């Protein structure tokens, strides 16, 4: 096991997975954490009770990289990005998601710092090329939106430059959990449905617009954020893990109906599920099935038991959403 000694950098540290990662670091006794993020009032709540040393604006970070004044870190977790799958400004995405990642990666390699960054399962597109994390098949992937393309572009760049074998790109599947409130429309269905069920007593799901999937039987690999944190930290704490891309998921595809029933059960409500047409703008970019092949992750020695979907939804709702408790407050 590697020791997470020294100072750690977490970009996007006030966001969803980033703040949960700081919680995970704190639980391991790591408090020398530099957080890089744009902290809005909504995001500030995610940092309640968490211990970190410094908070910097992402633009300050980019200036420090350009002038080689970033300091010294034992590990960099680069989770900061625009994660909106409906963002249409490609130039903005390329600068934010590709450009910043490229510059920070180059700095990390030049300073012998372990670099762990967030790629995305969205890079797999419609899944016709499979969803295994085999680096040799990277060029075959066809992302369905600008966000996914910006993530895929850095994966390709890192491979072409020979960086990918020295860094860790984590392809998060459908992560959900506390600390999502700031995400608005990009919140997980767990968060959105929690609000809808409590206010209306029902929840809505998109109808299927493909004959091979019944309504509500579209499937996702749902991953609880607490598992995502443990998996992410595994790459910082474990020696001799080969560099490259790694799927982070449960390895099980569950339906939206499974998720809906777990939500109603956690809230002690009788299920009331309505189906609505999917907006036309989403239909060509919608993933009907995602499931992580986690073989490569398991080969690194990761064998911690995962939360089941029902357990995770129950924990998220009963211990976080209903009482309004953030991770650092428990």
C-alpha atoms as one frame of an Amber mdcrd trajectory, in Angstrom:
protein
   0.000   0.000   0.000   1.148   3.539  -0.753   0.841   6.156   1.933  -0.999
   9.349   1.023   1.547  11.542   2.734   2.148  15.159   1.847  -0.325  17.476
   0.188  -3.032  16.256  -2.164  -4.728  18.319  -4.884  -8.399  17.730  -5.680
  -9.787  19.726  -8.597 -13.563  19.988  -8.630 -13.265  19.451  -4.889 -16.479
  21.265  -4.024 -18.457  19.261  -6.564 -20.255  15.956  -6.228 -17.562  13.275
  -6.455 -14.799  15.714  -5.510 -16.268  16.617  -2.122 -17.079  12.969  -1.431
 -13.448  12.165  -2.242 -12.267  14.720   0.344 -14.569  12.986   2.843 -12.870
   9.697   1.959  -9.419  11.266   2.353 -10.390  12.707   5.738 -11.550   9.267
   6.886  -8.040   8.049   6.082  -6.483  10.851   8.107  -5.545  13.003   5.112
  -6.308  16.683   5.734  -3.562  18.450   3.779  -5.809  18.882   0.765  -5.774
  21.755  -1.719  -9.233  22.194  -3.234  -9.539  23.820  -6.663 -13.063  24.824
  -7.620 -15.500  27.665  -8.215 -17.398  27.600  -4.933 -21.005  28.756  -5.228
 -23.304  28.914  -2.167 -24.778  25.557  -3.238 -21.354  23.956  -3.554 -20.159
  25.465  -0.295 -22.632  23.208   1.509 -20.780  20.166   0.135 -17.671  21.198
   2.063 -19.382  21.404   5.455 -17.461  19.447   8.068 -14.665  18.509   5.658
 -11.042  19.257   6.474  -8.789  20.788   3.841  -5.917  23.263   3.869  -6.488
  25.645   0.967  -9.167  26.642  -1.528  -8.090  28.076  -4.888  -9.959  29.230
  -7.996  -9.369  27.098 -11.113  -8.008  30.114 -13.001  -5.397  30.598 -10.266
  -4.494  26.966 -10.773  -3.985  27.422 -14.510  -1.777  30.464 -13.963   0.286
  28.526 -11.417   0.708  25.657 -13.891   1.767  28.008 -16.693   4.424  29.622
 -14.482   5.438  26.379 -12.731   4.405  27.727  -9.336   1.966  24.997  -8.427
   3.947  23.669  -5.470   4.400  20.031  -4.512   1.788  17.265  -4.335   1.939
  13.583  -3.540  -1.115  12.952  -5.719  -3.463  14.884  -7.988  -7.099  13.906
  -8.342  -8.369  15.844 -11.350 -12.158  15.717 -11.154 -12.896  19.292 -12.202
 -14.777  19.637 -15.483 -17.983  20.804 -17.076 -20.122  17.671 -16.693 -23.226
  18.871 -18.522 -24.171  16.375 -21.218 -26.353  19.017 -22.865 -23.651  21.721
 -23.130 -23.424  22.884 -26.763 -20.418  25.226 -26.526 -17.726  22.891 -27.811
 -14.977  25.516 -27.572 -15.719  25.962 -23.873 -15.722  22.198 -23.282 -12.460
  21.713 -25.151 -10.760  24.437 -23.145 -12.173  23.348 -19.789 -12.291  19.568
 -20.095  -9.442  18.927 -22.515  -7.063  21.878 -22.200  -6.913  22.036 -18.413
  -6.529  18.261 -18.140  -3.691  18.281 -20.683  -1.804  21.056 -18.888  -2.218
  19.543 -15.434  -1.219  16.101 -16.691   1.958  17.443 -18.264   2.819  19.211
 -15.005   2.205  16.063 -12.943   4.398  13.909 -15.155   7.183  16.500 -15.147
   7.080  16.567 -11.328   6.751  12.808 -10.763   3.285  13.194  -9.234   0.655
  10.465  -9.450  -2.127  11.744 -11.734  -5.640  10.339 -11.456  -8.307  11.950
 -13.628 -11.989  11.555 -14.396 -12.763  10.232 -17.835 -16.360   9.094 -18.352
 -18.471   6.114 -19.370 -20.211   8.572 -21.711 -17.220   8.124 -24.037 -18.597
   4.677 -24.945 -21.454   6.258 -26.853 -24.217   3.836 -27.805 -22.132   0.885
 -26.643 -21.890  -0.780 -30.045 -18.126  -1.037 -29.585 -18.539  -2.535 -26.137
 -17.841  -1.022 -22.741 -14.603  -2.675 -21.781 -11.662  -0.442 -20.866  -9.219
  -1.932 -23.358  -6.921   0.938 -24.387  -6.278  -0.643 -27.785  -9.931  -0.105
 -28.791  -9.987   3.544 -27.801 -10.044   4.952 -31.333 -13.184   2.936 -32.159
 -15.400   4.761 -29.656 -17.975   7.269 -30.892 -19.264   9.585 -28.125 -22.813
  10.888 -28.520 -22.450  14.447 -27.187 -19.940  17.289 -26.858 -19.218  16.543
 -23.198 -18.329  12.929 -23.924 -16.265  13.972 -26.949 -14.208  16.412 -24.839
 -13.451  13.599 -22.379 -12.657  11.125 -25.138 -10.341  13.606 -26.831  -8.058
  13.748 -23.795  -7.987   9.945 -23.527  -6.864   9.823 -27.165  -4.310  12.595
 -26.613  -2.835  10.846 -23.573  -2.534   7.647 -25.552  -0.904   9.300 -28.574
   1.612  11.138 -26.372   2.539   7.995 -24.467   1.111   9.431 -21.224  -1.700
   6.936 -20.717   0.587   4.206 -19.426   1.797   6.555 -16.676  -1.541   7.967
 -15.457  -4.980   6.693 -14.454  -8.163   7.618 -16.328 -11.288   6.585 -14.442
 -14.441   5.965 -16.446 -17.194   6.609 -13.932 -20.539   5.066 -14.783 -23.847
   6.333 -13.259 -22.673   7.656  -9.897 -25.267   8.907  -7.415 -25.321   9.965
  -3.786 -25.334  12.970  -1.462 -23.827  16.317  -2.560 -25.668  16.566  -5.881
 -28.035  19.432  -5.108 -25.874  22.034  -6.892 -26.039  20.148 -10.200 -29.545
  21.234 -11.170 -30.799  19.294 -14.193 -27.601  17.217 -14.192 -28.511  15.633
 -10.843 -29.003  11.881 -10.792 -32.509  10.446 -11.058 -32.203   9.489  -7.382
 -32.037  13.170  -6.417 -34.668  14.353  -8.869 -37.106  11.573  -8.012 -36.593
  12.084  -4.278 -37.884  15.648  -4.635 -40.702  14.645  -6.974 -41.955  11.769
  -4.840 -41.973  13.902  -1.700 -43.805  16.773  -3.407 -46.128  14.915  -5.803
 -46.238  11.351  -4.500 -45.126   9.983  -7.868 -42.137   9.917 -10.205 -41.749
  10.076 -13.966 -39.494   8.083 -16.253 -38.819   8.415 -19.967 -40.669   6.088
 -22.293 -38.526   3.868 -24.454 -38.300   4.852 -28.099 -36.704   1.580 -29.157
 -38.704  -1.625 -29.721 -36.075  -3.782 -27.979 -36.531  -1.978 -24.628 -39.840
  -1.770 -22.761 -40.689   1.435 -20.911 -38.568   1.629 -17.758 -36.360  -1.267
 -18.832 -33.594   0.950 -20.129 -30.618  -0.091 -18.016 -27.744   1.626 -16.273
 -24.759   0.636 -14.195 -25.562   2.560 -11.013 -22.641   3.188  -8.642 -22.980
   4.648  -5.155 -20.609   7.548  -4.602 -19.153   5.896  -1.485 -18.029   2.985
  -3.659 -16.754   5.414  -6.307 -14.618   7.118  -3.627 -13.120   3.843  -2.409
 -12.344   2.801  -5.982 -10.743   6.155  -6.769  -8.567   6.123  -3.666  -7.486
   2.589  -4.513  -5.467   4.069  -7.389  -3.692   6.439  -5.018  -3.037   3.907
  -2.268  -1.904   0.897  -4.286   1.557   0.388  -5.747   2.318  -1.089  -9.157
  -1.074  -0.562 -10.791  -0.537  -0.339 -14.565  -1.499   3.028 -16.004  -4.386
   3.395 -18.402  -8.170   3.576 -18.435 -10.315   1.840 -15.843 -14.065   1.387
 -15.643 -15.549   2.312 -12.275 -18.984   0.765 -11.953 -20.882  -1.951 -10.157
 -20.586  -4.340 -13.086 -24.364  -4.876 -12.991 -26.958  -3.231 -15.246 -30.200
  -2.403 -13.425 -33.370  -0.969 -14.909 -34.895   2.420 -14.184 -37.862   0.513
 -12.749 -35.519  -1.229 -10.293 -34.266   2.182  -9.219 -37.796   3.563  -8.922
 -38.934   0.720  -6.675 -35.836   1.151  -4.486 -36.669   4.844  -4.101 -40.290
   4.279  -3.101 -39.229   1.536  -0.670 -36.647   3.800   0.981 -39.299   6.490
   1.415 -41.930   4.041   2.651 -44.267   4.946  -0.214 -46.398   2.887  -2.558
 -44.925   3.026  -6.092 -46.597   5.459  -8.497 -44.566   5.601 -11.710 -45.616
   7.563 -14.814 -43.954   7.455 -18.237 -43.422  10.520 -20.422 -42.026  10.969
 -23.912 -38.320  11.597 -24.123 -37.542  15.046 -25.577 -36.706  14.878 -29.276
 -33.331  16.547 -28.676 -32.220  13.686 -26.408 -33.364  10.690 -28.423 -30.370
  10.505 -30.749 -27.930  10.847 -27.826 -29.546   8.568 -25.266 -27.749   5.512
 -23.886 -30.215   2.650 -23.480 -27.772   0.293 -21.803 -24.587   0.776 -19.801
 -22.683  -1.828 -17.832 -19.091  -1.604 -16.724 -16.704  -4.442 -17.448 -14.716
  -4.202 -14.198 -12.297  -7.040 -14.935  -9.350  -4.675 -15.219 -10.179  -3.007
 -11.903 -10.464  -6.374 -10.177  -7.051  -7.418 -11.532  -5.495  -4.521  -9.616
  -6.598  -6.227  -6.393  -9.747  -4.214  -5.727 -12.157  -6.591  -4.026 -14.114
  -4.485  -1.552 -17.816  -5.488  -1.402 -20.115  -2.987  -3.109 -23.368  -1.495
  -1.917 -26.346  -3.066  -3.673 -28.622  -0.631  -5.488 -31.316  -1.029  -2.832
 -28.857  -0.589   0.062 -27.240   2.442  -1.540 -30.519   4.188  -2.325 -31.706
   3.498   1.217 -28.523   4.885   2.773 -28.538   7.952   0.551 -32.152   8.811
   1.310 -32.450   7.853   4.977 -29.045   9.065   6.168 -28.444  12.027   3.863
 -31.355  13.388   1.830 -34.173  13.129   4.386 -32.201  14.609   7.307 -30.318
  16.968   4.980 -26.947  15.698   6.232 -23.792  16.107   4.187 -21.020  13.519
   4.371 -18.812  15.699   6.552 -21.628  16.243   9.046 -22.043  12.587  10.030
